Amino acid sequence: MVERAKALANQPFDAESSKIPAELSKLTYDSYREIRFRRDKASWRDGGSDYRLLPFHLGFLHDKPVQVHIINHGNAIPIPFTTGLFEYGKVPVPKGLSPALGFAGFAVTTNLNDPKIQDEVISFLGASYFRLIGRGLRYGLSARSLALDVGGKQPEEFPFMRALWVEEPSRDTTDLVIYALLDSPSVAGAYRYVVSPGRETSVDITATIIPRNEIERLGIAPLTSMFQAGEGDLAQRSDFRPEIHDSDGLMMQSGSGEWIWRPIRNPKALRISSFGDKNPRGFGLMQRDRDFGSYQDLEARYEARPGYWVTPQGDWGDGRIDLIEIP
């Protein structure tokens, strides 16, 4: 995978190869939500494994084709696109799409909460975003494989996945291994994710990043969350809910072992808070308040949103953790 990334970085960035048919890019939010993967077509359904692979359809904002492969006994087998994999609801079934079209990403399900029910445990959808979830929780914030020029002088650049590979799980497989080839005008990258579902689902990530040109701000292990209002928000609001957020603070353990908690706010203007450190032991965006009464939202269930904690492997050296709050 690293050799693939190096070869990609040695070539000029190809924007044309990441375009999709106009009929898909013109899909609205509501029409895109009509398109659902047919679960009876999920990979590994008949193989004895507890895992299932469910690709996402291209369209709407998800306009970067991702080639999805299954690795079986050392051979990478691409999953061809076909409309037969999806239910289109009220959306007309598109005609003449190539089997090599690709997908927008995929979700992986397993028996996370109940031995008889398949629940999502991780999904890759859009740019380099991925989300994971532990037992008894609901999706909330997202992780990103890489961030470029966030909060800098240059416009932010969004790397995306060109291709994803998944090792076919056996009946006894507990961890799922995923590989990715990342691309953007400024970088190419090779990634390996080892997913371990459970009460606290974890992902062990190995990344090799090859720059095409100079990068002003490189963000490793970036997290993206939502914060509209919290317990420290004294502004007058018409919303009946006391708090509305996926995360309520940034938690850090510095290289010296000091624990730091920085509450998140919803500022009136862009605000960047930087915490310089050397060899940080960990950092993450957390949802500490688990009381339903703090949110009072039966649909969103903010009290069940996960927190993501990043544990650096090895010495990362000098750097900083940036909290970028966007109004």
XYZ file of C-alpha atoms in Angstrom, residues 6-275:
270
model
C 4.464 6.683 -3.363
C 3.624 6.001 -7.005
C 0.510 8.163 -6.705
C 2.457 11.029 -5.092
C 4.974 10.964 -7.953
C 2.167 11.726 -10.406
C 0.306 15.035 -10.796
C -3.022 15.100 -8.967
C -5.784 13.888 -11.309
C -8.996 15.783 -10.568
C -10.838 14.451 -13.623
C -10.781 10.845 -12.412
C -12.707 11.828 -9.276
C -15.791 13.113 -11.117
C -19.134 11.283 -11.186
C -22.064 11.353 -13.657
C -24.126 14.553 -13.494
C -27.345 12.686 -12.684
C -25.760 11.503 -9.435
C -24.184 14.806 -8.420
C -27.574 16.509 -8.936
C -29.311 14.316 -6.367
C -30.823 16.328 -3.520
C -30.432 15.506 0.156
C -33.883 13.908 0.281
C -33.485 11.943 -2.948
C -30.085 10.612 -1.876
C -31.585 9.374 1.375
C -34.071 7.339 -0.678
C -31.215 5.157 -1.956
C -30.414 2.324 0.429
C -28.146 -0.683 0.180
C -29.973 -4.005 0.093
C -28.856 -5.845 3.196
C -29.532 -9.200 1.564
C -26.655 -8.330 -0.811
C -24.125 -7.643 1.965
C -20.704 -9.246 1.640
C -19.971 -12.239 3.939
C -23.662 -12.840 4.631
C -23.235 -16.548 3.907
C -19.649 -16.992 5.093
C -20.205 -17.566 8.781
C -18.638 -14.276 9.869
C -20.445 -11.839 12.162
C -19.331 -8.937 9.930
C -21.222 -7.485 6.948
C -19.966 -4.961 4.366
C -22.514 -2.475 2.979
C -21.288 0.004 0.314
C -22.744 3.514 0.000
C -24.115 4.838 -3.303
C -22.448 7.803 -4.975
C -24.418 11.046 -5.237
C -25.376 14.369 -3.669
C -22.319 15.670 -1.726
C -20.656 12.250 -1.885
C -19.120 12.781 -5.296
C -15.679 11.143 -5.020
C -15.667 7.560 -6.384
C -14.079 5.002 -4.069
C -13.068 1.615 -5.431
C -13.891 -1.029 -2.810
C -12.048 -4.365 -2.712
C -12.206 -7.516 -0.611
C -8.910 -9.268 0.130
C -9.364 -13.029 -0.004
C -6.332 -15.305 0.479
C -4.007 -12.512 -0.622
C -6.028 -11.561 -3.705
C -7.750 -8.163 -3.945
C -11.155 -8.625 -5.575
C -12.997 -5.422 -6.562
C -16.711 -5.102 -5.827
C -18.335 -4.032 -9.113
C -21.051 -1.404 -8.986
C -24.531 -2.473 -10.008
C -27.898 -0.873 -9.357
C -29.097 -4.298 -8.185
C -27.246 -3.708 -4.914
C -29.555 -0.833 -3.985
C -33.170 0.091 -3.410
C -33.980 3.467 -4.981
C -37.362 4.251 -3.464
C -38.917 7.179 -5.345
C -35.687 7.922 -7.233
C -35.575 6.670 -10.857
C -33.045 3.858 -11.199
C -30.051 5.301 -13.111
C -29.204 3.691 -16.427
C -25.924 2.896 -18.118
C -23.623 3.242 -15.116
C -20.306 1.426 -15.406
C -19.451 -1.517 -13.122
C -16.192 0.390 -12.500
C -18.071 3.447 -11.178
C -17.197 2.720 -7.565
C -18.992 3.729 -4.387
C -19.050 6.619 -1.921
C -17.629 4.427 0.848
C -19.062 1.685 3.034
C -20.389 0.746 6.444
C -19.466 -2.356 8.419
C -22.036 -4.000 10.679
C -21.686 -6.716 13.290
C -23.489 -8.112 16.345
C -22.431 -5.166 18.473
C -25.387 -4.955 20.866
C -27.390 -8.130 20.239
C -26.303 -11.534 18.839
C -29.340 -11.492 16.535
C -29.087 -7.905 15.271
C -26.562 -6.309 12.909
C -25.527 -2.795 14.017
C -23.070 -0.453 12.350
C -19.689 -0.346 14.055
C -17.703 1.809 11.587
C -18.350 3.667 8.345
C -16.240 5.488 5.770
C -18.182 8.153 3.875
C -16.993 11.425 2.389
C -13.438 12.790 2.002
C -11.310 10.970 4.613
C -14.050 10.886 7.251
C -14.890 7.805 9.268
C -17.111 7.185 12.268
C -17.065 4.407 14.830
C -19.321 3.495 17.683
C -19.219 1.438 20.860
C -21.856 -0.749 22.436
C -25.026 1.062 23.501
C -24.091 4.362 21.836
C -25.247 6.337 18.793
C -23.224 8.007 16.069
C -22.107 11.542 16.868
C -18.766 13.142 16.046
C -16.503 12.031 13.187
C -12.812 11.291 12.800
C -10.757 12.244 9.775
C -7.722 10.464 8.443
C -5.943 13.740 7.651
C -6.552 17.499 7.783
C -4.756 20.071 5.629
C -4.602 23.832 6.237
C -7.468 23.980 8.726
C -7.641 27.481 10.205
C -4.621 28.631 8.193
C -4.054 31.294 5.572
C -4.679 28.872 2.723
C -8.137 27.443 1.921
C -8.689 24.104 3.615
C -7.919 21.079 1.461
C -9.932 17.890 1.856
C -8.024 14.680 1.110
C -10.210 11.764 0.068
C -10.007 8.007 -0.313
C -9.313 6.734 -3.814
C -9.754 3.101 -2.788
C -10.491 0.899 0.210
C -9.573 -2.741 0.823
C -11.048 -5.002 3.505
C -9.589 -8.333 4.584
C -12.347 -10.930 4.374
C -13.114 -12.045 7.937
C -13.292 -15.699 8.885
C -15.818 -17.274 11.220
C -13.447 -16.702 14.155
C -12.329 -13.173 13.209
C -12.640 -10.632 16.020
C -10.732 -7.680 14.511
C -11.415 -6.308 11.028
C -8.527 -4.977 8.915
C -9.103 -2.162 6.410
C -6.604 -0.480 4.064
C -7.001 2.847 2.283
C -5.285 4.861 -0.436
C -5.646 8.593 0.219
C -5.202 11.358 -2.352
C -5.406 15.141 -2.666
C -3.612 17.898 -4.592
C -0.952 18.165 -1.854
C -0.486 14.611 -0.535
C -0.961 10.909 -1.085
C -1.187 8.425 1.750
C -1.420 4.768 2.738
C -3.531 3.795 5.757
C -4.219 0.639 7.743
C -7.102 0.441 10.232
C -7.561 -2.472 12.640
C -11.108 -2.273 14.033
C -11.903 -3.935 17.375
C -15.641 -3.683 18.183
C -16.893 -3.789 21.751
C -18.097 -1.714 24.662
C -15.338 0.713 23.719
C -14.688 0.176 20.012
C -11.083 0.944 19.076
C -9.229 1.467 15.810
C -5.472 1.037 15.566
C -4.254 3.241 12.696
C -0.960 3.169 10.814
C -0.395 5.937 8.264
C 2.285 6.846 5.740
C 1.857 10.326 4.247
C 3.806 11.433 1.157
C 3.588 15.165 0.293
C 3.435 16.425 -3.281
C 4.309 19.956 -2.212
C 4.854 22.086 0.887
C 2.044 21.993 3.457
C 1.433 24.880 5.851
C -0.662 23.049 8.465
C -0.769 19.251 8.683
C -3.359 17.814 11.074
C -2.836 14.267 12.377
C -5.812 12.402 13.904
C -8.284 15.285 13.441
C -11.771 15.101 14.948
C -14.910 16.968 13.874
C -17.869 17.525 16.169
C -20.935 19.738 16.693
C -21.636 22.151 19.526
C -24.626 24.488 19.420
C -25.317 25.134 23.093
C -24.137 23.824 26.460
C -24.479 24.277 30.180
C -22.122 27.268 30.120
C -24.070 29.023 27.361
C -25.956 31.933 28.929
C -27.262 33.399 25.672
C -31.009 33.705 25.225
C -32.308 30.861 23.077
C -35.749 29.844 21.876
C -34.882 26.116 21.738
C -36.469 24.106 24.549
C -33.427 21.838 24.873
C -30.961 22.901 27.587
C -27.935 21.541 25.710
C -27.317 20.630 22.063
C -23.950 19.080 21.250
C -22.119 15.920 20.183
C -19.122 16.795 22.377
C -18.822 19.153 25.334
C -15.067 19.503 25.649
C -11.508 18.831 24.554
C -9.586 16.559 26.924
C -5.801 16.246 26.791
C -3.036 14.463 28.641
C 0.233 16.260 28.006
C 3.624 14.665 27.570
C 4.385 15.506 31.205
C 1.247 13.689 32.359
C -0.866 16.779 33.110
C -4.593 16.428 32.427
C -6.309 19.400 30.744
C -10.018 19.978 30.109
C -11.152 22.759 27.767
C -14.950 23.213 27.501
C -16.249 23.822 23.981
C -18.220 26.984 23.243
C -20.195 28.346 20.295
C -18.340 31.606 19.563
C -19.611 34.570 17.559
C -16.439 34.499 15.436
C -13.850 31.894 14.478
C -11.733 31.019 17.501
C -8.553 28.930 17.543
C -7.075 27.738 20.831
C -3.598 26.170 20.602
C -1.993 23.961 23.230
